[in-house]
CSV table of C-alpha atoms in Angstrom, one decimal:
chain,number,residue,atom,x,y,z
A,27,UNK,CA,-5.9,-15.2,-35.6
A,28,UNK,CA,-3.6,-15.9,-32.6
A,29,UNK,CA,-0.6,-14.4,-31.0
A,30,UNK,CA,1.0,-18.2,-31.7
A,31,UNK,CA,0.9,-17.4,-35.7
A,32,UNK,CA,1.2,-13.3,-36.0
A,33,UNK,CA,3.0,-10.4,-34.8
A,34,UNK,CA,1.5,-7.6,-32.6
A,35,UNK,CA,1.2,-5.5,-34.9
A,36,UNK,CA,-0.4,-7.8,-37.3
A,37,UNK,CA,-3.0,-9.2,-35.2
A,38,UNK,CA,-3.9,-5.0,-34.3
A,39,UNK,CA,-4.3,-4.4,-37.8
A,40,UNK,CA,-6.3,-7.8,-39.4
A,41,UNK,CA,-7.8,-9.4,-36.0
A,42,UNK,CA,-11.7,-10.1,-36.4
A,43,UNK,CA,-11.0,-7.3,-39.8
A,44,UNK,CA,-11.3,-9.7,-42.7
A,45,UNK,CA,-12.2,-7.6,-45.4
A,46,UNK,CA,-16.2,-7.5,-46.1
A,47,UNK,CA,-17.2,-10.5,-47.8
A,48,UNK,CA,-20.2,-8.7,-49.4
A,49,UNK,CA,-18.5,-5.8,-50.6
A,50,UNK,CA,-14.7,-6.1,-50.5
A,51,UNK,CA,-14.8,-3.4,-48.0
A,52,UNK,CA,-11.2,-3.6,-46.2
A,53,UNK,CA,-12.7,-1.5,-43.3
A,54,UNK,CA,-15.1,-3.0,-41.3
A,55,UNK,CA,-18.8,-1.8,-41.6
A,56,UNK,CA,-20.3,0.3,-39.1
A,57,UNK,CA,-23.3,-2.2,-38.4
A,58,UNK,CA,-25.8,1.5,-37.1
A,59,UNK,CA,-28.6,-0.9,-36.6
A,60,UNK,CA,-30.3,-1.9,-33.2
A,61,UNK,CA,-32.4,-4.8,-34.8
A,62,UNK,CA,-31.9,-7.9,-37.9
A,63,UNK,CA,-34.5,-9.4,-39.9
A,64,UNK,CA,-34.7,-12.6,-38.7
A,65,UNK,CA,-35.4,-15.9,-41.5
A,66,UNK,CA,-37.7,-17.7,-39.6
A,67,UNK,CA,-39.3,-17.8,-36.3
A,68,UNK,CA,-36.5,-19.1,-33.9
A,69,UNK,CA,-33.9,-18.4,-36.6
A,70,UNK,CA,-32.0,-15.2,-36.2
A,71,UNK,CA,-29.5,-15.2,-39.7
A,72,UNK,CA,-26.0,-15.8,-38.0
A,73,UNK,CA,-27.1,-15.4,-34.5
A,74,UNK,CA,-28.0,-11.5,-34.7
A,75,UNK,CA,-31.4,-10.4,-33.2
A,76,UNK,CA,-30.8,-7.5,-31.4
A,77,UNK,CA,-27.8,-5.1,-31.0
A,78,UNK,CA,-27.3,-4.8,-27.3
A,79,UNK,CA,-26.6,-9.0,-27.4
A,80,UNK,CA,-25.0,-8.7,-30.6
A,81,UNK,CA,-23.6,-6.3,-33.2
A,82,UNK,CA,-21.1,-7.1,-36.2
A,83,UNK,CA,-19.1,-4.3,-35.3
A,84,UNK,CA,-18.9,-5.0,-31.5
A,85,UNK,CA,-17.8,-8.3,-32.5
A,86,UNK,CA,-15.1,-7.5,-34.8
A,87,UNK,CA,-13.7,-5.2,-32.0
A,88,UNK,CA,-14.5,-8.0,-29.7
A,89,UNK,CA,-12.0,-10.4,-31.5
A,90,UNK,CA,-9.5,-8.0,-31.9
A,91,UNK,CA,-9.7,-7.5,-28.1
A,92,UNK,CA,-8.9,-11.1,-27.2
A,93,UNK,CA,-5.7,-11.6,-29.9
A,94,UNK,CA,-3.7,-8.7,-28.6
A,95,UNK,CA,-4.1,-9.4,-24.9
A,96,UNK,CA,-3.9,-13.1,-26.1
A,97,UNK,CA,-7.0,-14.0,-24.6
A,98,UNK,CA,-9.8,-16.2,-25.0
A,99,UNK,CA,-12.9,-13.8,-25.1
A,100,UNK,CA,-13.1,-10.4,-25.2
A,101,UNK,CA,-16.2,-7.9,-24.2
A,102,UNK,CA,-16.4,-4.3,-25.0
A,103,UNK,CA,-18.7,-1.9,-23.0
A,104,UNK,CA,-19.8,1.3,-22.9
A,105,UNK,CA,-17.1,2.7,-20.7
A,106,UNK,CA,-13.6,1.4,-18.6
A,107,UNK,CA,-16.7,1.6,-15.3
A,108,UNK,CA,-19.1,-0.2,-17.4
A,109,UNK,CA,-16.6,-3.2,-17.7
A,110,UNK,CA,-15.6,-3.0,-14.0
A,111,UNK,CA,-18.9,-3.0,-12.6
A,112,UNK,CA,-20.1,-5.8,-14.9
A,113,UNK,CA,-17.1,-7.8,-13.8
A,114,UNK,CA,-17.7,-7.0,-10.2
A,115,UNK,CA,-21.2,-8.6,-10.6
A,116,UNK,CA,-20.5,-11.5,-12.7
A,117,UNK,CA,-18.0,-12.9,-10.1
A,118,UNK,CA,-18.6,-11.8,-6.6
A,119,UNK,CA,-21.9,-12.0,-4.4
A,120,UNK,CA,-23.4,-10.2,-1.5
A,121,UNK,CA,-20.7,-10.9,1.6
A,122,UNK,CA,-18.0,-11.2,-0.9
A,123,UNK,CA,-14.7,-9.5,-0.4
A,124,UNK,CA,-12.0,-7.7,-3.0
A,125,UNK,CA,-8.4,-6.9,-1.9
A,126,UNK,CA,-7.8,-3.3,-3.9
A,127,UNK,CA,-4.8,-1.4,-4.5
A,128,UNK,CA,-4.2,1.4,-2.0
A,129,UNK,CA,-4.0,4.0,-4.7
A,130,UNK,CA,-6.1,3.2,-7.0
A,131,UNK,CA,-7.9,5.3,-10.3
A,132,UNK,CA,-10.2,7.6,-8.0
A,133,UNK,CA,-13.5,6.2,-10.3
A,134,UNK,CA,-12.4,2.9,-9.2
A,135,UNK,CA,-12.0,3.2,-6.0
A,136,UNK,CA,-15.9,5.7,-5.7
A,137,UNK,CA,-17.3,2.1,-7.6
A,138,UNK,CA,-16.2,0.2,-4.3
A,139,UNK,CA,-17.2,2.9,-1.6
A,140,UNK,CA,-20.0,3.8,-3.2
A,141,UNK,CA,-21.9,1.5,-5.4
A,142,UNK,CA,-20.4,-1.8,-4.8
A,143,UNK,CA,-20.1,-1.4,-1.0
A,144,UNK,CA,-23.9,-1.0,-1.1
A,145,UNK,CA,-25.1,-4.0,-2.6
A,146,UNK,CA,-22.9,-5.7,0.3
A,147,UNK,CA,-19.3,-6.3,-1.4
A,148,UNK,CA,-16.6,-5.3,1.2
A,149,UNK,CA,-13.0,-4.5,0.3
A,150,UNK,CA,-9.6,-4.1,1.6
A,151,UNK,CA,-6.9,-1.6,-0.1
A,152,UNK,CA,-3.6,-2.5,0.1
A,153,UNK,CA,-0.2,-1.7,-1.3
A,154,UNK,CA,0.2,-4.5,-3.6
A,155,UNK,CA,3.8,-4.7,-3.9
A,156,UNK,CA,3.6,-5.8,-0.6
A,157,UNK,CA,2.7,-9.4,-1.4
A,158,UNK,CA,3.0,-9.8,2.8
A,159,UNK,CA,-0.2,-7.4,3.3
A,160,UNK,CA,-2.0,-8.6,0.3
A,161,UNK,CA,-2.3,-12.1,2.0
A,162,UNK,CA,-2.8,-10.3,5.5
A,163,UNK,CA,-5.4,-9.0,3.6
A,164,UNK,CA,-7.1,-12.1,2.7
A,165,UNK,CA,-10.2,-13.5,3.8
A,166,UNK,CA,-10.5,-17.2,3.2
A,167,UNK,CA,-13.5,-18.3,1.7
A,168,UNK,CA,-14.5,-14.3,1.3
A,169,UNK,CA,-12.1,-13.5,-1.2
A,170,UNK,CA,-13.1,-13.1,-4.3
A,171,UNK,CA,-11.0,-11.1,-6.3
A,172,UNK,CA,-7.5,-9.4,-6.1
A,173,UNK,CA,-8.0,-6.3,-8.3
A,174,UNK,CA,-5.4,-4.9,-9.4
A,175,UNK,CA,-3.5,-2.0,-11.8
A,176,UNK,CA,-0.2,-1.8,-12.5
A,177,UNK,CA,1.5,0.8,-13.2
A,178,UNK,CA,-1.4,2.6,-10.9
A,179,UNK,CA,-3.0,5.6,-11.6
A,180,UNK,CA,-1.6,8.0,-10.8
A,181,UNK,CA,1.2,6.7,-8.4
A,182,UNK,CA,2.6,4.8,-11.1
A,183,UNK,CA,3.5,1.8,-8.6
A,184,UNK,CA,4.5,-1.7,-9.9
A,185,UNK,CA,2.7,-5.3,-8.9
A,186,UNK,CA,3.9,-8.5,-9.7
A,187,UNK,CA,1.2,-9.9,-11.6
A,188,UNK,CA,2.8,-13.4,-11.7
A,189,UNK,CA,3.4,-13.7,-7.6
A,190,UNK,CA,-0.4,-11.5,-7.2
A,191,UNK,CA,-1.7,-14.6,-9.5
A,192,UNK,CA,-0.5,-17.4,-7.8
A,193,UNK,CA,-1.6,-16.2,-4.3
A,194,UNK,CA,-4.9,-15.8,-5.7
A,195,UNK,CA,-5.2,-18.9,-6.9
A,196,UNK,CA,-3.5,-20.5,-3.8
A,197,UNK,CA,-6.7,-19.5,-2.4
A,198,UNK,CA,-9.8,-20.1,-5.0
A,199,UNK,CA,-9.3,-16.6,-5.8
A,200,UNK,CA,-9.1,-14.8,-9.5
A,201,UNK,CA,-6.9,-11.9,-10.2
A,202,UNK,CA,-8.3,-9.0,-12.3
A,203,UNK,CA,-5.7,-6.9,-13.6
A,204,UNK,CA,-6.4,-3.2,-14.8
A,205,UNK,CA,-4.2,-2.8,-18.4
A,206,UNK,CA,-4.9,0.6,-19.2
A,207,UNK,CA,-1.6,2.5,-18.2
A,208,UNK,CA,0.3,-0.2,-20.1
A,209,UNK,CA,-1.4,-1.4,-23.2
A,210,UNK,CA,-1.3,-5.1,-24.4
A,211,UNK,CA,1.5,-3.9,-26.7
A,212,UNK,CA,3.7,-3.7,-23.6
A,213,UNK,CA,2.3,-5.8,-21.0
A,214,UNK,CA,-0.1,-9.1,-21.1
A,215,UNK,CA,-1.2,-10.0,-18.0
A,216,UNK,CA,-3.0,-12.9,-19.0
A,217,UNK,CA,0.1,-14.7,-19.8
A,218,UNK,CA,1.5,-13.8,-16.6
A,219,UNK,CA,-1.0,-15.5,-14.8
A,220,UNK,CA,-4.0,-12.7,-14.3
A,221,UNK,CA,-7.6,-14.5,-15.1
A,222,UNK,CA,-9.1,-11.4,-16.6
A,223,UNK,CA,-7.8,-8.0,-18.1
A,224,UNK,CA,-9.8,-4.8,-17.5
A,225,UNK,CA,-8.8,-1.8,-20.0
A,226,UNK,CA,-10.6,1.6,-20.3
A,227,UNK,CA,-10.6,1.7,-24.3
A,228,UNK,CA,-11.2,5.3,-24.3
A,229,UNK,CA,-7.0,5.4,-23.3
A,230,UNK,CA,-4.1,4.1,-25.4
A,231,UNK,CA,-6.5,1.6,-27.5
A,232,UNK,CA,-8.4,4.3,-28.7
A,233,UNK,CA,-5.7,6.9,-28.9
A,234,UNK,CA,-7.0,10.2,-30.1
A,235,UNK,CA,-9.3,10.9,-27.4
A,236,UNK,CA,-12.8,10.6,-29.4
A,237,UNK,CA,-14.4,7.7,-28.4
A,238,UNK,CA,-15.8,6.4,-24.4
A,239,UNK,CA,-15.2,2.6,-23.9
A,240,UNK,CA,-14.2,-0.5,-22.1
A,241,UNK,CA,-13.4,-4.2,-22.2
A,242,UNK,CA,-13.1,-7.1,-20.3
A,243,UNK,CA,-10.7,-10.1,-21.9
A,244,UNK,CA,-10.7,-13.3,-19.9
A,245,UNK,CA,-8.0,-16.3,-19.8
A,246,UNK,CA,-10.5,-19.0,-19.7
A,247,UNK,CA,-13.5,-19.7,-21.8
A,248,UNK,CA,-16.0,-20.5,-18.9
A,249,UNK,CA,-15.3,-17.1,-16.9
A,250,UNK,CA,-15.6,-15.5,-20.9
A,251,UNK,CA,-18.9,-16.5,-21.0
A,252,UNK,CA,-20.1,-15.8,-17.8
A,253,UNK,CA,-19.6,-12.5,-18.5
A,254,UNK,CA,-20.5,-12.4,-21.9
A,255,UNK,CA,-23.9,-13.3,-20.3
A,256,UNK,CA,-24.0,-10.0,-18.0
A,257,UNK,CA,-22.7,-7.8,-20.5
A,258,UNK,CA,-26.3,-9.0,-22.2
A,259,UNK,CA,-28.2,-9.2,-18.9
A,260,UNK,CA,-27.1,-5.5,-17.9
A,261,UNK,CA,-26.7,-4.6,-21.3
A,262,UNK,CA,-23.6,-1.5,-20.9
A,263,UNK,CA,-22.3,-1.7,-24.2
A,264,UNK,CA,-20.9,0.4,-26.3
A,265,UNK,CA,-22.3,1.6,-30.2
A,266,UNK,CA,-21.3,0.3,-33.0
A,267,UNK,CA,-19.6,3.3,-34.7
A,268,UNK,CA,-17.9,3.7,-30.5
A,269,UNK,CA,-16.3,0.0,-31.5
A,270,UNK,CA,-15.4,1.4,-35.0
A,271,UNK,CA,-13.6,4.3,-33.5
A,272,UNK,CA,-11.7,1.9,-30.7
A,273,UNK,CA,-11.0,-0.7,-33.7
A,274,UNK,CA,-9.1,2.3,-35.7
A,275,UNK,CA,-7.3,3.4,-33.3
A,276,UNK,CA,-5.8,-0.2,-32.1
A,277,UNK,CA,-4.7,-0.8,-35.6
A,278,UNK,CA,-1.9,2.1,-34.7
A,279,UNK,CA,-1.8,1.1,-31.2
A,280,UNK,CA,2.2,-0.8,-31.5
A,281,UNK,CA,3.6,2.8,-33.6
A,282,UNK,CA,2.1,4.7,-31.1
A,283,UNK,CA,2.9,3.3,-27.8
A,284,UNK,CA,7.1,3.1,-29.2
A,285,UNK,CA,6.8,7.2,-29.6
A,286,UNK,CA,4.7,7.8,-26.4
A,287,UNK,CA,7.7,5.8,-24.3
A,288,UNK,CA,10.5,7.4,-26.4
A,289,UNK,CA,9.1,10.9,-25.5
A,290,UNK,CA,8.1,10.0,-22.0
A,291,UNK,CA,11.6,9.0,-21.7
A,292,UNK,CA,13.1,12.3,-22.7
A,293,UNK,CA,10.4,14.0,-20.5
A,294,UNK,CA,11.5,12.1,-17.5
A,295,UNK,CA,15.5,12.5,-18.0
A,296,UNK,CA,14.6,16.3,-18.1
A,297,UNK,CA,12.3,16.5,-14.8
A,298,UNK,CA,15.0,14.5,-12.8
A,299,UNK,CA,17.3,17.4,-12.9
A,300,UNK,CA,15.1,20.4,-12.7
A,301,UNK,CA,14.5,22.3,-9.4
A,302,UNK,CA,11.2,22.6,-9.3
A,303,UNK,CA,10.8,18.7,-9.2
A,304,UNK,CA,10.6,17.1,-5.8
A,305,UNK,CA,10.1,14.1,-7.3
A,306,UNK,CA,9.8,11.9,-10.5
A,307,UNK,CA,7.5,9.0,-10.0
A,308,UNK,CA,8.5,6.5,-13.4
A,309,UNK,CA,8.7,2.7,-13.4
A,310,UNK,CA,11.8,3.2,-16.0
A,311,UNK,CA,14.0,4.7,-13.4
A,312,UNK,CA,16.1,2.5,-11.7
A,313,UNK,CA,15.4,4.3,-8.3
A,314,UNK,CA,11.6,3.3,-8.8
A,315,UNK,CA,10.6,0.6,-6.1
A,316,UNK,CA,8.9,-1.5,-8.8
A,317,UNK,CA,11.7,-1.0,-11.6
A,318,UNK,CA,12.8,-4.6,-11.5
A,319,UNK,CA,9.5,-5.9,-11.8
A,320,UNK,CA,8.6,-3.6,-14.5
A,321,UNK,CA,11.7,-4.5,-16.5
A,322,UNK,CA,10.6,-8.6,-15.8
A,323,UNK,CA,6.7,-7.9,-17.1
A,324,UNK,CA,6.7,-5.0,-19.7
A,325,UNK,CA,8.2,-4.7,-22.8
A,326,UNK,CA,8.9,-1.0,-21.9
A,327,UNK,CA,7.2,1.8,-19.2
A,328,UNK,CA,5.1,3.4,-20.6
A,329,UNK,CA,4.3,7.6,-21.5
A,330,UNK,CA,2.6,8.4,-18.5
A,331,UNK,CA,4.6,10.6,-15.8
A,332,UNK,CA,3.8,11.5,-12.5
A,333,UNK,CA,6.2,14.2,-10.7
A,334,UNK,CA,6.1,15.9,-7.1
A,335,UNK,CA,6.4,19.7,-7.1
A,336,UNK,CA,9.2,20.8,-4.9
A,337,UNK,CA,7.3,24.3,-4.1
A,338,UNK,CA,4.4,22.0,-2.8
A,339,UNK,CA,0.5,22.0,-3.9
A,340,UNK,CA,0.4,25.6,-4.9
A,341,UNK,CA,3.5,25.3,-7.3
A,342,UNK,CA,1.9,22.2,-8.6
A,343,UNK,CA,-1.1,24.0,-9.4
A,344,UNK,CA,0.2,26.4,-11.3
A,345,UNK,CA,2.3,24.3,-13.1
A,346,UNK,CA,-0.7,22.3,-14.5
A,347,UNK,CA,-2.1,26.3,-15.4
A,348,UNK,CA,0.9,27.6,-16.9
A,349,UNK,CA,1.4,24.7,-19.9
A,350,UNK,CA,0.6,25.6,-23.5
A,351,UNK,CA,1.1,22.6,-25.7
A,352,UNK,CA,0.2,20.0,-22.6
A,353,UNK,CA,-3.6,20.8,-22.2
A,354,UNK,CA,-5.5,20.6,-19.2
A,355,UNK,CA,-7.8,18.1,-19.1
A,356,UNK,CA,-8.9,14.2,-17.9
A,357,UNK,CA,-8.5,11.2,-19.4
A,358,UNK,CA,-5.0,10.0,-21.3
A,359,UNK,CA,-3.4,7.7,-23.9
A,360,UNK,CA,-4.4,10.2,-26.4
A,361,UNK,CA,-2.0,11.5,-29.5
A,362,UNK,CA,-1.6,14.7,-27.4
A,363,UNK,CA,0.1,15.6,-24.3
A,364,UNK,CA,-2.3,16.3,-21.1
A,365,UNK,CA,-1.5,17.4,-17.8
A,366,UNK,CA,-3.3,17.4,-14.4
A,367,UNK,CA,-3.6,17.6,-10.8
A,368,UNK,CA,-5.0,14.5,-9.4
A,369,UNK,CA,-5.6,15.4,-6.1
A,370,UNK,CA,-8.5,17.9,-7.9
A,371,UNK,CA,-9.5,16.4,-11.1
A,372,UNK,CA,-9.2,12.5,-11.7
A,373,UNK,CA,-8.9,11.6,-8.2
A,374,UNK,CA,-11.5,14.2,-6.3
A,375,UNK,CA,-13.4,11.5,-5.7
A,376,UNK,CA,-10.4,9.9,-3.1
A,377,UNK,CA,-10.3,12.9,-1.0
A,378,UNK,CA,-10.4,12.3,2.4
A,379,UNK,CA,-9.9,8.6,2.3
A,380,UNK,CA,-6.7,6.0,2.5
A,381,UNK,CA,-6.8,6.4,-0.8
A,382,UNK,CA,-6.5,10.1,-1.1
A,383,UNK,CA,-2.9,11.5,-3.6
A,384,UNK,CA,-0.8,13.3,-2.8
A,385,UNK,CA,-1.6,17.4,-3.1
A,386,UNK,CA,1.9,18.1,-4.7
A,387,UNK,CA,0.9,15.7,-7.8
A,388,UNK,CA,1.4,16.3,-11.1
A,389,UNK,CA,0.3,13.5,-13.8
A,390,UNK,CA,1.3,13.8,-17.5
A,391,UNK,CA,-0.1,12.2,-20.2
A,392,UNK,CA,3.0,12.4,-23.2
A,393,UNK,CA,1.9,12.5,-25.8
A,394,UNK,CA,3.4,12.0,-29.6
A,395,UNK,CA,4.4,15.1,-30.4
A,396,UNK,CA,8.0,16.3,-31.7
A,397,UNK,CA,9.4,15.9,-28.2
A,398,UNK,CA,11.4,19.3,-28.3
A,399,UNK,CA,8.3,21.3,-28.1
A,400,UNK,CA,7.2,19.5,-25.2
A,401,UNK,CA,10.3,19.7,-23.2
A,402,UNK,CA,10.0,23.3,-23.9
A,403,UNK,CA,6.8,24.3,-22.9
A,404,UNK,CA,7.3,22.1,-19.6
A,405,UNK,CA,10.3,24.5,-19.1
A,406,UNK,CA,8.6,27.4,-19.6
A,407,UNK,CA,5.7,26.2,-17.1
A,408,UNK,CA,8.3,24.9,-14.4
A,409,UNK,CA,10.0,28.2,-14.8
């Protein structure tokens, strides 16, 4: 199935999910096996041998991965990290160097200062709106990789995945673009000119906030495979009934995303005018430095919102303590509404660095709830 012959929505729901042939089974099976009888000696029956190089499940998940970003091969893992770090291995060598964003997801950016840095990558972090200092950046011949996310987490700034792929190319680079804020039902990098897609599947492609994944989805069948053999070699992927749980949650992916953008658009008009916002940070608004960009690359922005407290860190604080029906916690892309303060949860890790947010942020993951009772308990916690 290809994005040429079906819908979106279409390709979400029957993608790599042909019913079972045995059975008639219109679900997938959950393949909970780690090993196949083989028919011979050198003869595995369809190719499977052994679960971490090959799983039914995986693969349908796998497939489905690669129509909706409109790929050509698609890789799931055992986490969003998993996928990253297997990238970072697969393409780049010892002495090799990666232009970053300059607010990037805090795990991200503890993968490059921490681990990667150590086995002798170096990187740059940039604001990559600023196509100007992303080729200041640049290190002929050293370059490996622009990586970047857009919208970033949690800043919610813009790139230009078109203008970041040429200039990558223009010099024997690749462009890696993080997906995970947007979803491939409203943006595809890969069309715009990005050689490989990152997602953290545990977000908006799982959707309900039970399941831990990743993915990597490639433009080209020669970089697919080259990873395909490291996701093997280092062997981070995820279980089978983890790629069941991701595959039912895509299937809802397009219905979902349309609610979590009308509701973050409600959210948003409401924030602007309250006192107790400094600050709306949403690529929808007109006033946002990326909007035209956004409007040129996504189908719409998204229902993740990031706002300044006007009464400073405290305020924000207490904000993120006072919410009811917007819970606490990590993570995003999930059904329900989550709130958090960056600076000490998802982004601890950029403390102290170029990297670090700002302590005043609040990030809001909207969920799909009946949008009145969110706007309400938002009042009541801004109050």
């Amino acid at each position: 199935m290809t994005g040429n012959t079906y819908g979106f929505d279409t390709l979400a729901i029957h993608a790599g999910q042909d019913p079972d042939p045995r059975t008639g089974a219109v679900v997938p099976p959950i393949y909970q096996t780690s090993t196949y009888a083989q028919d011979a000696v050198g003869a595995p029956r369809l190719g499977y041998e052994y679960s971490r190089s090959g799983n039914p499940t995986r693969d349908a998940l796998q497939e489905c991965l690669a129509a909706i970003e409109g790929g050509r091969r698609g890789l799931a893992f055992a986490s969003g990290l998993a996928a990253e770090d297997t990238l970072l291995r697969a393409v780049c060598r010892p002495g090799d160097h990666v232009v970053i964003p300059d607010d990037a997801y805090g795990g991200t950016y503890r993968l490059f200062s921490k681990v990667a840095e150590n086995w002798g990558l170096d990187w740059t972090a940039v604001p990559l709106g600023d196509l100007d200092a992303v080729r200041a950046a640049f290190r002929p011949g050293h370059t490996r990789l622009i990586w970047a996310e857009t919208p970033t987490n949690p800043l919610l700034n813009i790139a230009d995945v078109t203008a970041l792929g040429a200039l990558a190319h223009e010099y024997d680079a690749m462009l890696a673009v993080d997906n995970t804020f947007a979803s491939p039902y409203l943006q595809q990098p890969l069309a715009l000119g990005a050689d490989v897609v990152i997602h953290s599947t545990t977000k908006y492609l799982g959707g309900h906030s039970d399941v831990v994944g990743g993915a990597l989805v490639t433009a080209g069948d020669e970089l697919g495979e080259q990873l395909a053999f490291h996701q093997n070699a280092m062997g981070a992927v995820n279980g089978p009934f983890d790629a069941w749980l991701t595959l039912r949650g895509i299937k809802t992916l397009g219905v979902r995303m349309d609610r979590h953008c009308d509701n973050a658009e409600r959210i948003v008009a409401y924030l602007q005018d309250h006192e107790a916002v400094g600050q709306v940070l949403y690529p929808g608004l007109e006033s946002h430095p990326g909007h035209e960009t956004a409007a040129k690359q996504m189908s719409r922005f998204g229902g993740m919102v990031s706002f300044r407290a006007a009464g400073g860190p405290e305020q924000a604080i207490r904000i993120c303590n006072r919410t009811k029906l917007f819970v606490l916690a990590e993570s995003l892309g999930g059904v329900e509404s989550l709130i958090e303060h960056p600076g000490q949860m998802t982004h601890l890790s950029a403390a102290g660095s170029p990297l670090e947010v700002p302590a005043d942020l609040v990030r809001l993951s909207v969920g799909i709830e009946t949008v009145d009772d969110l706007l309400a308990d938002l009042e009541q916690a801004l109050g």
